[in-house]
Coordinates of C-alpha atoms and ligand atoms in Angstrom, one line a residue:
M1 CA -18.0 9.9 -16.8
K2 CA -15.9 8.1 -14.4
N3 CA -12.4 8.6 -14.4
I4 CA -10.0 5.3 -12.6
I5 CA -6.9 6.4 -12.1
V6 CA -4.0 4.2 -11.3
C7 CA -0.7 4.6 -9.5
I8 CA 1.9 2.1 -10.4
K9 CA 6.1 2.8 -9.9
Q10 CA 8.7 1.2 -11.8
T11 CA 10.6 -1.1 -10.1
P12 CA 13.8 -3.5 -9.7
K13 CA 12.2 -6.9 -10.9
S14 CA 12.4 -9.1 -7.4
D15 CA 15.0 -10.7 -7.7
N16 CA 16.9 -8.4 -8.7
I17 CA 17.2 -6.0 -5.7
K18 CA 20.9 -4.3 -4.4
I19 CA 21.7 -2.0 -2.3
D20 CA 25.3 0.0 -2.7
P21 CA 27.2 -0.3 0.4
A22 CA 29.1 2.4 -0.1
T23 CA 25.9 5.1 -0.3
G24 CA 22.7 3.1 0.8
C25 CA 21.0 4.1 -2.2
L26 CA 19.5 1.2 -4.7
I27 CA 21.3 0.4 -7.7
R28 CA 19.7 0.8 -11.0
T29 CA 22.1 0.5 -13.4
G30 CA 21.9 -2.9 -15.4
A31 CA 19.0 -4.2 -13.0
E32 CA 16.0 -5.1 -15.1
S33 CA 12.8 -3.3 -13.6
A34 CA 9.2 -4.1 -14.4
I35 CA 5.9 -3.1 -13.2
N36 CA 5.8 -3.2 -9.0
P37 CA 4.3 -6.7 -8.4
F38 CA 1.4 -5.5 -6.2
D39 CA 0.9 -2.5 -8.9
E40 CA -0.5 -5.2 -11.7
F41 CA -3.4 -6.4 -9.0
A42 CA -4.0 -2.2 -8.9
L43 CA -4.3 -2.6 -12.4
E44 CA -6.5 -5.8 -13.1
E45 CA -8.7 -4.2 -10.5
G46 CA -8.7 -0.8 -12.5
I47 CA -10.1 -2.5 -15.9
R48 CA -12.4 -4.5 -14.1
I49 CA -13.9 -1.7 -13.0
K50 CA -14.4 -0.1 -15.9
E51 CA -15.5 -3.2 -17.3
R52 CA -18.0 -3.6 -14.7
L53 CA -19.3 0.0 -15.3
T54 CA -19.7 -0.2 -18.7
A55 CA -21.8 -3.5 -18.1
Q56 CA -23.8 -0.5 -15.9
G57 CA -24.3 1.3 -19.1
K58 CA -21.6 3.8 -17.8
T59 CA -18.7 5.1 -19.4
A60 CA -15.5 4.9 -18.0
V61 CA -11.8 5.5 -18.1
V62 CA -8.5 3.7 -16.8
N63 CA -6.0 6.5 -16.4
V64 CA -2.9 5.5 -15.7
I65 CA 0.1 7.7 -13.4
T66 CA 3.5 6.9 -12.8
M67 CA 6.2 9.2 -11.0
G68 CA 9.5 8.4 -12.3
P69 CA 12.8 8.7 -14.1
P70 CA 12.1 8.8 -18.2
Q71 CA 12.6 4.9 -18.4
A72 CA 9.7 4.3 -16.5
E73 CA 7.9 5.2 -19.6
A74 CA 8.0 1.4 -19.9
V75 CA 5.8 0.4 -17.4
L76 CA 2.8 2.9 -19.0
R77 CA 3.7 0.9 -22.5
T78 CA 2.9 -2.0 -20.3
S79 CA -0.3 -0.7 -18.8
V80 CA -1.7 0.3 -21.9
A81 CA -0.6 -3.4 -23.7
K82 CA -2.8 -4.7 -20.9
G83 CA -6.1 -2.0 -21.1
A84 CA -4.9 1.1 -19.3
D85 CA -7.0 4.3 -21.8
K86 CA -4.6 7.4 -21.2
V87 CA -1.3 7.2 -19.4
F88 CA 0.8 9.9 -17.5
H89 CA 4.1 10.1 -16.9
L90 CA 5.5 12.2 -14.3
S91 CA 8.8 13.2 -15.1
D92 CA 10.9 16.0 -14.0
I93 CA 14.6 16.3 -12.2
A94 CA 12.7 18.2 -9.3
F95 CA 11.1 15.2 -8.3
A96 CA 14.3 13.5 -8.0
G97 CA 15.2 11.8 -4.7
S98 CA 11.8 12.6 -3.0
D99 CA 10.8 10.9 0.0
T100 CA 7.2 9.1 0.7
W101 CA 5.7 12.6 1.5
A102 CA 7.0 14.5 -1.8
T103 CA 6.0 11.3 -4.0
S104 CA 2.7 11.4 -3.0
Y105 CA 2.4 15.3 -3.1
A106 CA 3.5 15.0 -6.9
L107 CA 1.6 12.1 -7.4
S108 CA -2.0 13.8 -5.9
K109 CA -1.1 17.6 -8.3
G110 CA -1.2 15.0 -11.1
I111 CA -4.2 13.3 -9.9
Q112 CA -6.0 16.7 -9.6
K113 CA -4.8 17.7 -12.8
I114 CA -6.3 14.4 -14.3
G115 CA -9.4 15.6 -12.4
N116 CA -12.7 14.3 -11.5
P117 CA -11.5 11.2 -9.7
Y118 CA -13.7 8.3 -9.2
I119 CA -11.6 5.7 -7.9
I120 CA -7.8 5.8 -7.1
I121 CA -6.0 2.8 -6.9
C122 CA -2.4 1.7 -5.5
G123 CA -0.7 -1.3 -4.8
K124 CA -0.5 -2.6 -1.1
Q125 CA 3.2 -1.8 -1.1
T126 CA 6.2 -1.7 -3.5
N127 CA 9.2 -4.0 -3.7
D128 CA 12.0 -1.6 -3.3
S129 CA 11.0 0.7 -0.8
D130 CA 8.3 -1.0 0.5
T131 CA 6.4 1.5 3.0
G132 CA 2.8 1.3 2.0
H133 CA 2.7 4.9 2.8
I134 CA 1.4 6.5 -0.9
G135 CA -2.1 5.1 -0.9
A136 CA -2.6 6.7 2.6
Q137 CA -1.0 9.8 2.0
I138 CA -2.3 10.5 -1.3
S139 CA -5.9 10.7 0.6
A140 CA -4.1 12.7 2.9
W141 CA -3.4 15.1 0.6
L142 CA -6.8 15.3 -1.5
K143 CA -8.7 14.5 1.6
Y144 CA -10.7 11.9 0.3
P145 CA -11.8 8.5 2.1
N146 CA -8.9 5.7 2.0
S147 CA -9.6 1.7 2.2
S148 CA -6.0 -0.2 2.6
F149 CA -5.2 -3.8 2.4
V150 CA -8.8 -3.9 -0.2
R151 CA -9.6 -7.6 -1.5
K152 CA -12.8 -7.1 -3.1
V153 CA -14.6 -3.8 -4.5
S154 CA -17.8 -5.8 -4.5
E155 CA -20.3 -2.5 -4.7
L156 CA -20.2 0.5 -7.5
G157 CA -22.7 3.1 -6.4
D158 CA -22.6 6.6 -8.2
A159 CA -21.4 8.1 -4.8
N160 CA -20.5 5.5 -2.7
I161 CA -18.9 2.5 -3.2
T162 CA -18.2 -1.1 -0.8
V163 CA -15.0 -2.9 0.0
E164 CA -13.8 -6.0 1.8
R165 CA -10.1 -5.2 3.4
L166 CA -8.4 -7.8 4.7
V167 CA -8.2 -7.5 8.3
E168 CA -6.0 -10.1 11.2
D169 CA -8.9 -12.1 11.9
G170 CA -11.1 -11.7 9.1
T171 CA -12.8 -9.0 6.6
D172 CA -13.9 -5.4 7.2
T173 CA -16.5 -4.4 5.1
I174 CA -16.8 -0.3 4.6
N175 CA -18.7 1.8 2.5
L176 CA -16.8 4.6 1.3
S177 CA -18.0 8.0 -0.6
T178 CA -16.3 8.4 -4.1
P179 CA -13.9 10.0 -4.7
A180 CA -11.9 6.9 -3.1
V181 CA -8.6 5.9 -2.6
L182 CA -7.8 2.2 -2.4
S183 CA -4.4 0.4 -1.8
V184 CA -5.2 -3.4 -3.2
V185 CA -4.0 -7.1 -2.0
K186 CA -2.8 -9.5 -4.2
E187 CA -6.0 -12.1 -3.7
I188 CA -8.0 -9.4 -5.2
N189 CA -8.0 -10.7 -9.0
K190 CA -5.5 -12.4 -11.7
P191 CA -4.0 -10.0 -13.8
R192 CA -4.9 -10.6 -17.3
I193 CA -2.0 -11.1 -20.0
A194 CA -1.3 -8.4 -22.4
S195 CA -3.2 -9.0 -26.1
I196 CA -1.0 -9.1 -29.0
S197 CA -3.1 -6.2 -30.8
G198 CA -2.2 -4.3 -26.8
R199 CA 1.1 -5.0 -27.4
I200 CA 1.1 -3.7 -30.8
S201 CA -0.6 -0.2 -29.9
A202 CA 1.3 0.3 -27.0
K203 CA 4.5 0.4 -29.1
T204 CA 3.4 3.7 -30.4
F205 CA 0.7 5.0 -27.7
E206 CA 1.1 8.9 -26.7
I207 CA 2.5 9.4 -23.5
T208 CA 1.3 12.6 -21.5
T209 CA 4.9 13.7 -19.7
W210 CA 4.1 16.6 -17.1
T211 CA 6.9 18.5 -14.8
A212 CA 6.1 19.6 -11.6
D213 CA 5.2 23.3 -13.2
D214 CA 2.4 21.2 -15.5
I215 CA 0.1 19.9 -12.5
K216 CA 1.1 23.4 -10.5
A217 CA 3.0 21.8 -8.0
D218 CA 4.8 23.8 -5.0
K219 CA 8.2 22.8 -5.8
T220 CA 9.6 23.7 -2.0
K221 CA 7.7 20.0 -1.3
L222 CA 9.5 18.1 -4.1
G223 CA 12.8 16.7 -4.3
M224 CA 15.2 15.0 -1.6
K225 CA 16.3 18.3 -0.3
N226 CA 12.6 18.8 1.0
S227 CA 11.8 15.7 2.0
P228 CA 11.1 15.0 5.4
T229 CA 12.0 11.2 5.9
K230 CA 16.3 11.1 5.8
V231 CA 17.5 7.7 5.1
V232 CA 20.6 7.2 7.9
K233 CA 21.4 3.7 6.9
S234 CA 20.4 0.9 3.9
F235 CA 21.9 -2.3 3.5
T236 CA 21.0 -6.0 2.2
P237 CA 21.7 -8.0 5.4
K238 CA 24.0 -10.7 5.1
R239 CA 23.4 -14.5 4.6
E240 CA 24.6 -16.8 7.1
A241 CA 24.1 -20.6 7.4
N242 CA 24.7 -20.7 11.1
S243 CA 23.1 -24.2 11.7
I244 CA 24.0 -27.2 13.8
V245 CA 22.5 -30.6 13.6
I246 CA 21.4 -32.5 17.1
E247 CA 22.8 -35.4 17.6
G248 CA 20.7 -38.7 18.9
A249 CA 19.4 -41.9 18.3
T250 CA 15.7 -41.1 19.3
S251 CA 13.5 -38.0 19.0
K252 CA 13.8 -38.0 23.2
E253 CA 17.2 -38.0 23.4
R254 CA 17.4 -35.8 20.1
A255 CA 15.1 -33.6 22.4
N256 CA 17.4 -33.6 25.9
N257 CA 20.3 -32.5 23.5
L258 CA 18.6 -29.7 22.1
V259 CA 17.6 -29.0 25.4
K260 CA 21.2 -28.9 26.9
I261 CA 22.6 -26.9 24.0
L262 CA 20.3 -24.4 24.9
K263 CA 21.1 -24.3 28.4
E264 CA 24.4 -24.2 27.4
N265 CA 24.4 -21.4 25.5
Q266 CA 22.2 -19.4 27.8
Y267 CA 19.5 -19.0 25.7
V268 CA 16.9 -21.0 28.6
Ligands
FAD1 C1 15.1 10.8 1.8 C2 14.5 9.5 1.1 C3 15.5 9.7 -0.4 C4 14.5 9.0 -1.8 N1 15.6 9.0 -2.9 C5 15.1 8.2 -3.8 C6 15.8 8.1 -4.8 O1 16.4 9.0 -5.4 N2 15.3 7.5 -6.1 C7 14.4 7.0 -6.1 O2 14.1 6.2 -7.0 N3 13.6 6.5 -4.7 C8 14.2 7.5 -3.8 N4 13.6 7.2 -2.5 C9 12.3 6.5 -2.1 C10 11.4 7.0 -2.6 O3 10.4 7.7 -1.8 C11 9.8 5.9 -3.0 O4 10.5 5.5 -3.9 C12 8.2 6.5 -3.3 O5 8.3 7.5 -2.3 C13 7.8 5.5 -2.8 O6 7.6 4.6 -2.2 P1 7.3 3.4 -1.9 O7 8.1 2.7 -2.7 O8 7.8 2.8 0.1 O9 5.5 3.2 -2.4 P2 4.6 2.5 -1.1 O10 3.8 3.4 -0.6 O11 5.3 1.2 -0.7 O12 3.8 1.7 -2.7 C14 2.3 2.0 -2.5 C15 2.0 1.8 -4.1 O13 2.0 3.5 -4.5 C16 2.0 3.5 -5.6 N5 3.1 4.2 -6.0 C17 4.6 4.5 -5.0 N6 5.3 5.2 -5.7 C18 4.9 5.6 -6.6 C19 5.6 6.3 -8.0 N7 6.7 6.7 -7.9 N8 4.4 6.3 -9.1 C20 3.2 6.0 -8.9 N9 2.6 5.5 -8.3 C21 3.4 5.1 -7.1 C22 1.6 2.4 -6.0 O14 0.6 1.8 -6.5 C23 2.3 1.4 -4.9 O15 2.1 -0.1 -5.2 C24 14.1 8.1 -1.4 C25 13.2 8.1 -0.3 C26 13.2 8.8 0.9 C27 12.9 8.7 2.2

């Protein structure tokens, strides 16, 4: 049996991210949340890999894991509606305020508890903290090979997989031994819409909730106090419309006027 494990995070909807100027923290109260947009592609790829393995006569299971507050359960239900077989919620006050090092540690312990992974799939990044650390950090904790920016999973062997990853001037083709950790980009697939029957069964689906003790996590590696990263300042950038119109009857005249303005302001 091949365990596909997809990591998803509940984040504010993209147009809804605000930072409290006093505390520097995200304002979550009243903000609508959803699956992090990149994790939609990770989930879809997990389901497609299961479908490909099933077509080869193999048994595969799509497991989805999230670490987050109680309300993060909603994204697990959405995952079930789309086709996840099992869902796991890491929820404990001990996890609160964890930075990426601590978050990836907790997720790696959760993955170990699920057991026997074949492929672990993350999104490229989140739309709130946006570090892109977690996939690579999970692979470091678990000592599994990792590929980021994956845009295609081309071959699925028993002990190896082949992936294509986006690089600045094209793609790399990489062979990884399994279990492997992948972070995927939006070019990899087109996420499906949940079926009506999926939505109905998701409502009452049993979610497995684990605390730090359940996953045998070392609590000195969890939470804000034990996180090595300290956020010094976060703020919403000011939107300023600071523009001038360059006058002139012809393009040459406008170009000359532009150069004049640049010189006057000592830009050239
Ligand atoms: C000092 C400090 C304090 C913080 N305090 C808080 C806080 O109080 N509350 C808070 O919400 N955040 C807090 N954060 C942010 C928190 O560290 C990040 O939300 C978390 O570590 C994930 O990082 P990221 O969002 O940059 O993920 P990325 O690395 O950008 O995510 C890449 C991929 O990893 C997976 N992934 C990421 N996060 C999760 C998750 N939680 N569960 C499952 N899969 C995941 C997804 O597949 C995602 O696409 C804090 C950060 C720091 C540095």
